[in-house]
Amino acid sequence: MKRLALVLALLLAGCGGAAVKQQSNERAQNSAKIHTELAGMYFERIQMGIALSEIDLALRADQNYAPAYNVRGLIHMSLREDTEAEADFVQSLRLDKTDSEAHNNYGWFLCQRGRESESITHFMAAVKNPLYTTPERAYLNAGLCFQKAGKTQDAEEFLQRALRLQPELNQALLAMAELKFAGGEYSSASQYFAGLKKENLTAAQLLLAVRIERRTGNVNAEASYAMHLRQRYPDSRETQLLIQGE
């Protein structure tokens, strides 16, 4: 009986130790999650130093917390610290190869650094995850990447996929307008541009609108866009091109 009691006591002690360890791991992961979310918030505010400090705290809590490496990769990418950025994206995916956000971000990094063919693999890995809540972002980035590489047909295919998921996706509408204009499909370009939110159009976008409506023969729309370009961006290169009739 004494021996049995001793065995039971040891088993209970082992169970108790495992429970304590599990609780400790959960606390560490929760701490890492909180600091990573704070880092993301500071990153969006362009407070990079504070964002990096929060990532350091996250990784002190849990050095294997994959999202922390993903966010730090974005920070290094924005700072043009490419070696560090790539190392972080790779580490994030090594720890969690199913993380669609990390695949999408790494794909965008590769695209922006002229490695378009490598980037598509990661965009496709992102959308294959059925739990990914914003697949339109990966399709959009793939489309923009193909557009950058001059592969018009592929660019249109992925941009259309993005628009099927989110018909009012501004960047996809703009890219389609640019592609259609470049291809001489001016009516289609006008239709895509018409879907854009017009509140904060850039000088380049306004000049594109002027050129599109000029080609479609819509004199009133052309004049309206031209007026907005001159008023909002009087000293811009685009306004000078407008004045020169280009």
Coordinates of N, CA and C in Angstrom, one line a residue:
M1 N 0.8 -1.2 0.0 CA 0.0 0.0 0.0 C 0.9 1.3 0.0
K2 N 1.9 1.2 0.8 CA 2.8 2.4 0.9 C 3.4 2.6 -0.5
R3 N 3.8 1.5 -1.1 CA 4.5 1.7 -2.5 C 3.5 2.2 -3.5
L4 N 2.2 1.7 -3.4 CA 1.2 2.2 -4.3 C 0.9 3.7 -4.1
A5 N 0.9 4.1 -2.8 CA 0.6 5.5 -2.5 C 1.8 6.4 -3.0
L6 N 3.0 5.9 -2.9 CA 4.2 6.6 -3.4 C 4.1 6.8 -4.9
V7 N 3.7 5.7 -5.6 CA 3.6 5.8 -7.1 C 2.5 6.8 -7.5
L8 N 1.4 6.8 -6.8 CA 0.3 7.7 -7.1 C 0.7 9.2 -6.8
A9 N 1.5 9.4 -5.8 CA 2.0 10.7 -5.4 C 2.9 11.2 -6.5
L10 N 3.8 10.3 -7.0 CA 4.7 10.8 -8.1 C 3.9 11.1 -9.4
L11 N 2.9 10.3 -9.7 CA 2.1 10.6 -10.9 C 1.4 11.9 -10.8
L12 N 0.8 12.2 -9.6 CA 0.1 13.4 -9.4 C 1.1 14.6 -9.5
A13 N 2.3 14.4 -8.9 CA 3.3 15.5 -9.0 C 3.7 15.8 -10.4
G14 N 3.8 14.7 -11.2 CA 4.1 14.9 -12.6 C 3.0 15.6 -13.4
C15 N 1.8 15.2 -13.1 CA 0.7 15.9 -13.7 C 0.6 17.4 -13.3
G16 N 0.9 17.7 -12.1 CA 0.9 19.0 -11.6 C 2.0 19.8 -12.3
G17 N 3.2 19.2 -12.4 CA 4.3 19.9 -13.1 C 4.0 20.2 -14.5
A18 N 3.3 19.3 -15.2 CA 2.9 19.5 -16.6 C 1.9 20.6 -16.8
A19 N 1.0 20.7 -15.8 CA 0.0 21.8 -15.8 C 0.6 23.1 -15.6
V20 N 1.5 23.2 -14.7 CA 2.2 24.4 -14.4 C 3.0 24.9 -15.7
K21 N 3.7 23.9 -16.3 CA 4.5 24.2 -17.5 C 3.6 24.7 -18.6
Q22 N 2.4 24.1 -18.8 CA 1.5 24.5 -19.8 C 1.0 25.9 -19.6
Q23 N 0.7 26.2 -18.3 CA 0.2 27.6 -18.0 C 1.3 28.6 -18.2
S24 N 2.5 28.2 -17.9 CA 3.7 29.1 -18.2 C 3.8 29.4 -19.7
N25 N 3.7 28.4 -20.5 CA 3.8 28.5 -21.9 C 2.7 29.4 -22.5
E26 N 1.5 29.2 -22.0 CA 0.3 30.0 -22.4 C 0.5 31.5 -22.1
R27 N 1.1 31.8 -20.9 CA 1.3 33.1 -20.4 C 2.4 33.8 -21.3
A28 N 3.4 33.0 -21.7 CA 4.5 33.5 -22.5 C 3.9 33.8 -23.9
Q29 N 3.1 32.9 -24.4 CA 2.6 33.2 -25.8 C 1.6 34.4 -25.8
N30 N 0.8 34.5 -24.8 CA -0.1 35.6 -24.7 C 0.7 36.9 -24.6
S31 N 1.8 36.9 -23.8 CA 2.6 38.1 -23.7 C 3.2 38.5 -25.1
A32 N 3.7 37.4 -25.8 CA 4.3 37.6 -27.1 C 3.2 38.2 -28.1
K33 N 2.0 37.7 -28.0 CA 1.0 38.1 -28.9 C 0.6 39.6 -28.6
I34 N 0.5 40.0 -27.4 CA 0.2 41.4 -27.0 C 1.3 42.3 -27.5
H35 N 2.5 42.0 -27.3 CA 3.6 42.9 -27.7 C 3.7 42.9 -29.2
T36 N 3.4 41.8 -29.9 CA 3.5 41.8 -31.4 C 2.4 42.7 -31.9
E37 N 1.2 42.6 -31.3 CA 0.1 43.5 -31.8 C 0.4 45.0 -31.6
L38 N 1.0 45.3 -30.4 CA 1.5 46.6 -30.2 C 2.5 47.1 -31.2
A39 N 3.4 46.2 -31.5 CA 4.4 46.5 -32.6 C 3.8 46.8 -33.9
G40 N 2.8 46.0 -34.3 CA 2.0 46.3 -35.5 C 1.4 47.7 -35.5
M41 N 0.8 48.0 -34.3 CA 0.2 49.3 -34.2 C 1.2 50.5 -34.4
Y42 N 2.3 50.3 -33.7 CA 3.4 51.4 -33.8 C 4.0 51.4 -35.3
F43 N 4.0 50.3 -35.9 CA 4.5 50.2 -37.3 C 3.6 51.0 -38.2
E44 N 2.3 50.9 -38.0 CA 1.3 51.6 -38.8 C 1.4 53.1 -38.6
R45 N 1.9 53.5 -37.4 CA 2.0 54.9 -37.1 C 3.4 55.4 -37.5
I46 N 4.2 54.5 -38.1 CA 5.6 54.8 -38.6 C 6.5 55.2 -37.4
Q47 N 6.2 54.6 -36.2 CA 7.1 54.7 -35.1 C 8.0 53.4 -35.0
M48 N 9.0 53.4 -35.8 CA 9.7 52.1 -36.0 C 10.5 51.7 -34.8
G49 N 11.1 52.7 -34.1 CA 11.9 52.3 -33.0 C 11.1 51.7 -31.9
I50 N 10.0 52.2 -31.6 CA 9.1 51.7 -30.6 C 8.6 50.3 -31.0
A51 N 8.3 50.2 -32.3 CA 7.8 48.9 -32.9 C 8.8 47.8 -32.7
L52 N 10.1 48.1 -33.0 CA 11.1 47.1 -32.8 C 11.3 46.8 -31.3
S53 N 11.2 47.7 -30.4 CA 11.3 47.4 -29.0 C 10.2 46.5 -28.5
E54 N 9.0 46.7 -29.1 CA 7.9 45.8 -28.7 C 8.1 44.3 -29.2
I55 N 8.7 44.2 -30.4 CA 9.1 42.9 -31.0 C 10.1 42.2 -30.1
D56 N 11.1 43.0 -29.6 CA 12.1 42.4 -28.7 C 11.4 41.9 -27.5
L57 N 10.5 42.6 -26.9 CA 9.8 42.1 -25.7 C 8.9 40.8 -26.1
A58 N 8.4 40.8 -27.3 CA 7.6 39.6 -27.7 C 8.5 38.4 -27.8
L59 N 9.6 38.6 -28.3 CA 10.5 37.4 -28.5 C 11.2 37.0 -27.2
R60 N 11.4 37.9 -26.3 CA 11.9 37.6 -25.0 C 10.9 36.7 -24.3
A61 N 9.6 37.0 -24.5 CA 8.5 36.2 -23.9 C 8.4 34.8 -24.5
D62 N 8.5 34.8 -25.9 CA 8.4 33.5 -26.6 C 9.2 33.6 -27.9
Q63 N 10.4 33.1 -27.9 CA 11.3 33.2 -29.1 C 10.8 32.4 -30.3
N64 N 9.8 31.6 -30.1 CA 9.3 30.8 -31.2 C 7.9 31.4 -31.7
Y65 N 7.6 32.6 -31.4 CA 6.3 33.2 -31.8 C 6.4 33.7 -33.2
A66 N 5.9 32.9 -34.1 CA 6.1 33.2 -35.6 C 5.6 34.6 -36.0
P67 N 4.4 35.1 -35.6 CA 4.0 36.4 -36.0 C 4.9 37.5 -35.7
A68 N 5.7 37.4 -34.6 CA 6.6 38.5 -34.2 C 7.7 38.6 -35.3
Y69 N 8.2 37.5 -35.9 CA 9.2 37.6 -36.9 C 8.6 38.2 -38.2
N70 N 7.3 37.9 -38.5 CA 6.6 38.4 -39.6 C 6.5 40.0 -39.5
V71 N 6.1 40.5 -38.4 CA 5.9 41.9 -38.2 C 7.3 42.6 -38.2
R72 N 8.3 41.9 -37.6 CA 9.7 42.5 -37.7 C 10.2 42.6 -39.1
G73 N 9.8 41.6 -39.9 CA 10.2 41.6 -41.3 C 9.6 42.8 -42.0
L74 N 8.4 43.1 -41.7 CA 7.8 44.3 -42.4 C 8.5 45.6 -42.0
I75 N 8.9 45.6 -40.7 CA 9.6 46.8 -40.2 C 10.9 47.0 -40.9
H76 N 11.7 45.9 -41.0 CA 13.0 46.0 -41.7 C 12.8 46.2 -43.2
M77 N 11.7 45.7 -43.7 CA 11.5 46.0 -45.2 C 11.2 47.5 -45.4
S78 N 10.4 48.1 -44.5 CA 10.2 49.5 -44.7 C 11.4 50.4 -44.5
L79 N 12.3 49.8 -43.7 CA 13.6 50.6 -43.4 C 14.7 50.2 -44.4
R80 N 14.3 49.4 -45.4 CA 15.2 49.0 -46.5 C 16.4 48.2 -45.9
E81 N 16.1 47.5 -44.9 CA 17.1 46.6 -44.3 C 16.8 45.2 -44.8
D82 N 17.2 44.9 -46.0 CA 16.7 43.8 -46.8 C 17.1 42.4 -46.2
T83 N 18.4 42.4 -45.8 CA 18.9 41.1 -45.3 C 18.2 40.7 -44.0
E84 N 18.0 41.7 -43.1 CA 17.2 41.4 -41.9 C 15.8 41.0 -42.2
A85 N 15.2 41.8 -43.1 CA 13.8 41.5 -43.4 C 13.6 40.1 -44.0
E86 N 14.4 39.7 -44.9 CA 14.2 38.4 -45.5 C 14.5 37.3 -44.4
A87 N 15.5 37.5 -43.6 CA 15.7 36.5 -42.5 C 14.5 36.3 -41.6
D88 N 13.9 37.4 -41.3 CA 12.7 37.4 -40.4 C 11.5 36.7 -41.1
F89 N 11.3 37.0 -42.4 CA 10.2 36.4 -43.1 C 10.4 34.8 -43.2
V90 N 11.6 34.5 -43.5 CA 12.0 33.0 -43.6 C 11.8 32.3 -42.3
Q91 N 12.2 33.0 -41.2 CA 12.1 32.4 -39.9 C 10.6 32.3 -39.5
S92 N 9.8 33.3 -39.8 CA 8.4 33.2 -39.5 C 7.7 32.0 -40.2
L93 N 8.1 31.8 -41.4 CA 7.5 30.7 -42.2 C 8.1 29.3 -41.8
R94 N 9.3 29.4 -41.3 CA 9.9 28.1 -40.7 C 9.2 27.7 -39.5
L95 N 8.7 28.6 -38.7 CA 8.0 28.3 -37.5 C 6.5 28.0 -37.8
D96 N 6.0 28.6 -38.8 CA 4.6 28.3 -39.1 C 4.4 28.5 -40.6
K97 N 4.5 27.4 -41.4 CA 4.5 27.5 -42.8 C 3.1 27.7 -43.4
T98 N 2.1 27.7 -42.5 CA 0.7 27.9 -42.9 C 0.2 29.3 -42.8
D99 N 1.1 30.2 -42.3 CA 0.7 31.6 -42.0 C 0.6 32.4 -43.3
S100 N -0.7 32.6 -43.7 CA -0.9 33.3 -45.0 C -0.4 34.7 -45.0
E101 N -0.5 35.4 -43.9 CA -0.1 36.8 -43.8 C 1.4 36.8 -44.0
A102 N 2.2 35.9 -43.5 CA 3.6 35.9 -43.7 C 4.0 35.6 -45.1
H103 N 3.2 34.6 -45.7 CA 3.5 34.3 -47.1 C 3.2 35.5 -48.0
N104 N 2.1 36.2 -47.7 CA 1.7 37.4 -48.5 C 2.8 38.5 -48.4
N105 N 3.2 38.7 -47.1 CA 4.2 39.8 -46.9 C 5.5 39.5 -47.5
Y106 N 5.9 38.2 -47.4 CA 7.2 37.8 -47.9 C 7.1 37.9 -49.5
G107 N 6.0 37.5 -50.0 CA 5.8 37.6 -51.5 C 5.9 39.1 -51.9
W108 N 5.3 40.0 -51.2 CA 5.4 41.4 -51.6 C 6.8 41.9 -51.5
F109 N 7.5 41.5 -50.4 CA 8.9 41.9 -50.3 C 9.7 41.4 -51.5
L110 N 9.6 40.1 -51.9 CA 10.3 39.6 -53.1 C 9.9 40.4 -54.3
C111 N 8.7 40.7 -54.5 CA 8.2 41.4 -55.7 C 8.8 42.8 -55.8
Q112 N 8.9 43.5 -54.6 CA 9.4 44.8 -54.6 C 10.9 44.8 -54.8
R113 N 11.6 43.7 -54.6 CA 13.0 43.6 -54.8 C 13.4 43.0 -56.1
G114 N 12.4 42.9 -57.1 CA 12.7 42.4 -58.4 C 12.7 40.9 -58.5
R115 N 12.2 40.2 -57.6 CA 12.2 38.7 -57.6 C 10.8 38.2 -57.8
E116 N 10.2 38.7 -58.9 CA 8.7 38.5 -59.1 C 8.4 37.0 -59.2
S117 N 9.2 36.2 -59.9 CA 8.9 34.8 -60.0 C 8.9 34.0 -58.7
E118 N 9.8 34.4 -57.8 CA 9.8 33.8 -56.4 C 8.5 34.2 -55.6
S119 N 8.1 35.5 -55.9 CA 7.0 36.0 -55.0 C 5.7 35.3 -55.3
I120 N 5.4 34.8 -56.5 CA 4.1 34.2 -56.8 C 3.9 33.0 -56.0
T121 N 5.0 32.2 -55.8 CA 4.8 31.0 -55.0 C 4.2 31.3 -53.6
H122 N 4.6 32.4 -53.0 CA 4.2 32.8 -51.7 C 2.7 33.3 -51.7
F123 N 2.4 34.1 -52.8 CA 1.0 34.6 -52.9 C 0.1 33.4 -53.0
M124 N 0.5 32.4 -53.8 CA -0.4 31.2 -54.0 C -0.5 30.4 -52.7
A125 N 0.6 30.3 -52.0 CA 0.6 29.6 -50.7 C -0.4 30.3 -49.8
A126 N -0.5 31.6 -49.8 CA -1.4 32.4 -48.9 C -2.8 32.0 -49.2
V127 N -3.2 32.0 -50.5 CA -4.6 31.8 -50.8 C -5.1 30.4 -50.7
K128 N -4.1 29.5 -50.7 CA -4.5 28.0 -50.5 C -5.0 27.7 -49.2
N129 N -4.7 28.6 -48.2 CA -5.1 28.3 -46.8 C -6.6 28.7 -46.7
P130 N -7.5 27.8 -46.5 CA -8.9 28.1 -46.4 C -9.3 29.0 -45.2
L131 N -8.4 29.1 -44.3 CA -8.7 30.0 -43.1 C -8.2 31.4 -43.3
Y132 N -7.6 31.7 -44.4 CA -7.1 33.1 -44.7 C -8.3 34.0 -45.0
T133 N -8.4 35.0 -44.2 CA -9.6 35.9 -44.2 C -9.6 36.9 -45.3
T134 N -8.4 37.3 -45.8 CA -8.3 38.3 -46.9 C -7.5 37.8 -48.1
P135 N -8.0 36.8 -48.8 CA -7.3 36.3 -49.9 C -7.2 37.3 -51.1
E136 N -8.1 38.2 -51.1 CA -8.1 39.3 -52.2 C -6.8 40.1 -52.1
R137 N -6.2 40.2 -50.9 CA -4.9 40.9 -50.8 C -3.8 40.2 -51.5
A138 N -3.7 38.9 -51.4 CA -2.7 38.1 -52.1 C -2.9 38.1 -53.6
Y139 N -4.2 38.0 -54.0 CA -4.5 38.0 -55.4 C -4.1 39.4 -56.0
L140 N -4.4 40.5 -55.2 CA -4.1 41.8 -55.7 C -2.6 42.0 -55.8
N141 N -1.8 41.5 -54.8 CA -0.4 41.7 -54.8 C 0.2 40.9 -56.0
A142 N -0.3 39.7 -56.2 CA 0.1 38.9 -57.4 C -0.1 39.6 -58.7
G143 N -1.3 40.2 -58.8 CA -1.6 41.0 -60.0 C -0.7 42.2 -60.2
L144 N -0.4 42.9 -59.1 CA 0.4 44.1 -59.2 C 1.9 43.7 -59.5
C145 N 2.3 42.5 -59.0 CA 3.6 42.0 -59.3 C 3.8 41.6 -60.7
F146 N 2.8 41.0 -61.3 CA 2.8 40.6 -62.7 C 2.8 41.9 -63.6
Q147 N 2.0 42.9 -63.1 CA 1.9 44.1 -63.9 C 3.3 44.8 -63.9
K148 N 4.0 44.8 -62.8 CA 5.3 45.3 -62.6 C 6.3 44.6 -63.6
A149 N 6.1 43.3 -63.7 CA 7.0 42.5 -64.6 C 6.6 42.6 -66.1
G150 N 5.5 43.3 -66.4 CA 5.1 43.4 -67.8 C 4.3 42.3 -68.3
K151 N 3.8 41.4 -67.4 CA 3.0 40.2 -67.8 C 1.6 40.6 -67.7
T152 N 1.0 41.2 -68.7 CA -0.3 41.8 -68.7 C -1.4 40.7 -68.5
Q153 N -1.4 39.6 -69.2 CA -2.4 38.6 -69.1 C -2.5 38.0 -67.7
D154 N -1.3 37.7 -67.2 CA -1.3 37.2 -65.8 C -1.8 38.2 -64.8
A155 N -1.4 39.4 -65.0 CA -1.8 40.5 -64.1 C -3.3 40.7 -64.1
E156 N -3.9 40.7 -65.2 CA -5.4 40.8 -65.3 C -6.1 39.6 -64.6
E157 N -5.6 38.4 -64.8 CA -6.2 37.3 -64.2 C -6.3 37.4 -62.7
F158 N -5.2 37.8 -62.1 CA -5.1 37.8 -60.6 C -5.9 39.1 -60.1
L159 N -5.8 40.2 -60.8 CA -6.6 41.3 -60.4 C -8.1 41.1 -60.5
Q160 N -8.5 40.3 -61.5 CA -9.9 39.9 -61.6 C -10.4 39.0 -60.5
R161 N -9.5 38.1 -60.1 CA -9.8 37.3 -58.9 C -10.0 38.1 -57.6
A162 N -9.1 39.1 -57.5 CA -9.2 40.0 -56.3 C -10.6 40.8 -56.4
L163 N -10.9 41.2 -57.5 CA -12.2 42.0 -57.7 C -13.4 41.1 -57.5
R164 N -13.3 39.9 -57.8 CA -14.5 39.0 -57.6 C -14.7 38.8 -56.1
L165 N -13.7 38.9 -55.3 CA -13.8 38.7 -53.9 C -14.2 40.1 -53.2
Q166 N -13.7 41.2 -53.8 CA -13.9 42.5 -53.3 C -14.1 43.5 -54.4
P167 N -15.3 43.6 -54.9 CA -15.5 44.4 -56.2 C -15.1 45.9 -56.0
E168 N -15.0 46.4 -54.8 CA -14.6 47.9 -54.7 C -13.2 48.0 -54.2
L169 N -12.3 47.1 -54.5 CA -10.9 47.1 -54.1 C -10.2 48.2 -55.0
N170 N -9.9 49.3 -54.4 CA -9.4 50.5 -55.1 C -8.1 50.2 -55.9
Q171 N -7.2 49.5 -55.3 CA -5.9 49.3 -56.0 C -6.1 48.4 -57.2
A172 N -7.0 47.4 -57.1 CA -7.2 46.5 -58.2 C -7.9 47.2 -59.3
L173 N -8.9 48.1 -59.0 CA -9.6 48.9 -60.0 C -8.6 49.8 -60.7
L174 N -7.8 50.4 -60.0 CA -6.8 51.3 -60.6 C -5.8 50.6 -61.5
A175 N -5.3 49.5 -61.0 CA -4.4 48.7 -61.9 C -5.1 48.2 -63.1
M176 N -6.4 47.8 -63.0 CA -7.1 47.3 -64.2 C -7.3 48.5 -65.2
A177 N -7.6 49.7 -64.7 CA -7.7 50.9 -65.5 C -6.4 51.2 -66.3
E178 N -5.3 51.0 -65.5 CA -4.0 51.3 -66.2 C -3.7 50.3 -67.3
L179 N -4.0 49.0 -67.0 CA -3.7 47.9 -67.9 C -4.6 48.1 -69.2
K180 N -5.9 48.4 -69.0 CA -6.8 48.6 -70.1 C -6.4 49.8 -71.0
F181 N -6.0 50.9 -70.3 CA -5.6 52.1 -71.0 C -4.3 51.8 -71.9
A182 N -3.4 51.1 -71.2 CA -2.1 50.7 -71.9 C -2.4 49.8 -73.1
G183 N -3.5 49.0 -73.0 CA -3.8 48.1 -74.1 C -4.8 48.7 -75.1
G184 N -5.1 49.9 -75.0 CA -5.9 50.6 -75.9 C -7.4 50.3 -75.8
E185 N -7.8 49.7 -74.6 CA -9.2 49.5 -74.3 C -9.8 50.6 -73.5
Y186 N -10.0 51.7 -74.1 CA -10.3 52.9 -73.4 C -11.6 52.9 -72.7
S187 N -12.7 52.4 -73.3 CA -14.0 52.3 -72.6 C -13.9 51.4 -71.3
S188 N -13.2 50.3 -71.4 CA -13.0 49.5 -70.2 C -12.2 50.2 -69.2
A189 N -11.2 50.9 -69.6 CA -10.4 51.7 -68.7 C -11.2 52.7 -67.9
S190 N -12.1 53.4 -68.7 CA -13.0 54.4 -68.1 C -13.9 53.7 -67.1
Q191 N -14.5 52.5 -67.4 CA -15.4 51.8 -66.5 C -14.7 51.5 -65.2
Y192 N -13.5 50.9 -65.3 CA -12.7 50.6 -64.1 C -12.4 51.8 -63.2
F193 N -12.0 52.9 -63.9 CA -11.6 54.1 -63.2 C -12.9 54.7 -62.5
A194 N -14.0 54.6 -63.1 CA -15.3 55.1 -62.5 C -15.6 54.4 -61.2
G195 N -15.1 53.2 -61.0 CA -15.4 52.5 -59.7 C -14.5 52.9 -58.6
L196 N -13.5 53.7 -58.8 CA -12.6 54.2 -57.8 C -13.3 55.2 -56.8
K197 N -12.8 55.1 -55.6 CA -13.2 56.2 -54.6 C -12.4 57.4 -55.0
K198 N -13.1 58.5 -55.2 CA -12.5 59.7 -55.8 C -11.9 60.7 -54.8
E199 N -12.1 60.5 -53.5 CA -11.7 61.5 -52.5 C -10.3 61.9 -52.5
N200 N -9.4 61.0 -52.6 CA -8.0 61.3 -52.5 C -7.1 60.8 -53.7
L201 N -7.6 61.2 -54.9 CA -6.8 60.8 -56.1 C -5.5 61.5 -56.1
T202 N -4.5 60.8 -56.5 CA -3.1 61.4 -56.6 C -3.0 62.2 -58.0
A203 N -2.0 62.9 -58.1 CA -1.8 63.6 -59.4 C -1.6 62.7 -60.5
A204 N -0.9 61.6 -60.3 CA -0.8 60.6 -61.4 C -2.1 59.9 -61.8
Q205 N -3.0 59.7 -60.8 CA -4.3 59.1 -61.1 C -5.2 60.1 -61.8
L206 N -5.1 61.3 -61.4 CA -5.9 62.4 -62.1 C -5.5 62.5 -63.6
L207 N -4.2 62.5 -63.8 CA -3.7 62.6 -65.2 C -4.1 61.4 -66.0
L208 N -4.1 60.2 -65.4 CA -4.6 59.0 -66.1 C -6.0 59.2 -66.4
A209 N -6.8 59.7 -65.5 CA -8.2 59.9 -65.8 C -8.4 60.9 -67.0
V210 N -7.6 62.0 -67.0 CA -7.7 62.9 -68.1 C -7.4 62.2 -69.4
R211 N -6.4 61.4 -69.4 CA -6.0 60.7 -70.7 C -7.0 59.7 -71.1
I212 N -7.6 59.0 -70.1 CA -8.7 58.0 -70.5 C -9.9 58.7 -71.1
E213 N -10.4 59.8 -70.5 CA -11.6 60.4 -70.9 C -11.3 61.2 -72.3
R214 N -10.1 61.6 -72.5 CA -9.7 62.2 -73.7 C -9.9 61.2 -74.9
R215 N -9.4 60.0 -74.6 CA -9.5 58.9 -75.6 C -10.9 58.4 -75.8
T216 N -11.8 58.5 -74.8 CA -13.2 58.1 -75.0 C -14.0 59.2 -75.6
G217 N -13.5 60.4 -75.6 CA -14.2 61.5 -76.2 C -15.2 62.1 -75.2
N218 N -15.0 61.9 -73.9 CA -15.9 62.4 -72.9 C -15.3 63.8 -72.4
V219 N -15.7 64.8 -73.1 CA -15.1 66.1 -73.0 C -15.3 66.7 -71.6
N220 N -16.5 66.5 -71.1 CA -16.9 67.1 -69.7 C -16.1 66.4 -68.6
A221 N -16.0 65.1 -68.7 CA -15.2 64.4 -67.7 C -13.7 64.7 -67.8
E222 N -13.2 64.8 -69.0 CA -11.8 65.2 -69.2 C -11.5 66.6 -68.5
A223 N -12.4 67.5 -68.8 CA -12.3 68.9 -68.3 C -12.3 68.9 -66.7
S224 N -13.2 68.1 -66.2 CA -13.4 68.0 -64.7 C -12.1 67.5 -64.1
Y225 N -11.6 66.4 -64.6 CA -10.4 65.8 -64.0 C -9.2 66.8 -64.2
A226 N -9.1 67.4 -65.3 CA -8.1 68.4 -65.5 C -8.1 69.5 -64.6
M227 N -9.3 70.0 -64.3 CA -9.5 71.1 -63.3 C -9.0 70.7 -61.9
H228 N -9.4 69.5 -61.5 CA -9.0 69.0 -60.2 C -7.5 68.8 -60.1
L229 N -6.9 68.4 -61.2 CA -5.4 68.2 -61.2 C -4.7 69.5 -61.0
R230 N -5.2 70.5 -61.7 CA -4.6 71.9 -61.6 C -4.8 72.5 -60.3
Q231 N -5.9 72.3 -59.7 CA -6.3 72.9 -58.4 C -5.5 72.2 -57.2
R232 N -5.5 70.9 -57.3 CA -4.9 70.1 -56.1 C -3.4 70.1 -56.2
Y233 N -2.9 70.0 -57.4 CA -1.4 69.7 -57.6 C -0.9 70.7 -58.6
P234 N -0.9 72.0 -58.3 CA -0.5 73.0 -59.3 C 1.0 72.9 -59.7
D235 N 1.8 72.4 -58.8 CA 3.3 72.4 -59.1 C 3.8 71.0 -59.4
S236 N 2.9 70.1 -59.6 CA 3.3 68.7 -59.9 C 3.8 68.5 -61.3
R237 N 4.5 67.5 -61.5 CA 5.0 67.1 -62.9 C 3.8 66.8 -63.8
E238 N 2.8 66.1 -63.2 CA 1.6 65.8 -63.9 C 0.9 67.0 -64.5
T239 N 0.8 68.0 -63.7 CA 0.1 69.3 -64.1 C 0.9 69.9 -65.3
Q240 N 2.3 69.8 -65.2 CA 3.1 70.3 -66.3 C 2.9 69.5 -67.6
L241 N 2.7 68.2 -67.4 CA 2.4 67.4 -68.6 C 1.1 67.7 -69.2
L242 N 0.1 68.0 -68.3 CA -1.2 68.4 -68.7 C -1.2 69.7 -69.5
I243 N -0.4 70.6 -69.0 CA -0.3 72.0 -69.7 C 0.3 71.8 -71.1
Q244 N 1.3 70.9 -71.1 CA 2.0 70.6 -72.4 C 1.2 69.8 -73.4
G245 N 0.0 69.3 -72.9 CA -0.9 68.6 -73.8 C -0.5 67.1 -73.9
E246 N 0.2 66.6 -73.0 CA 0.6 65.2 -73.0 C -0.3 64.3 -72.3

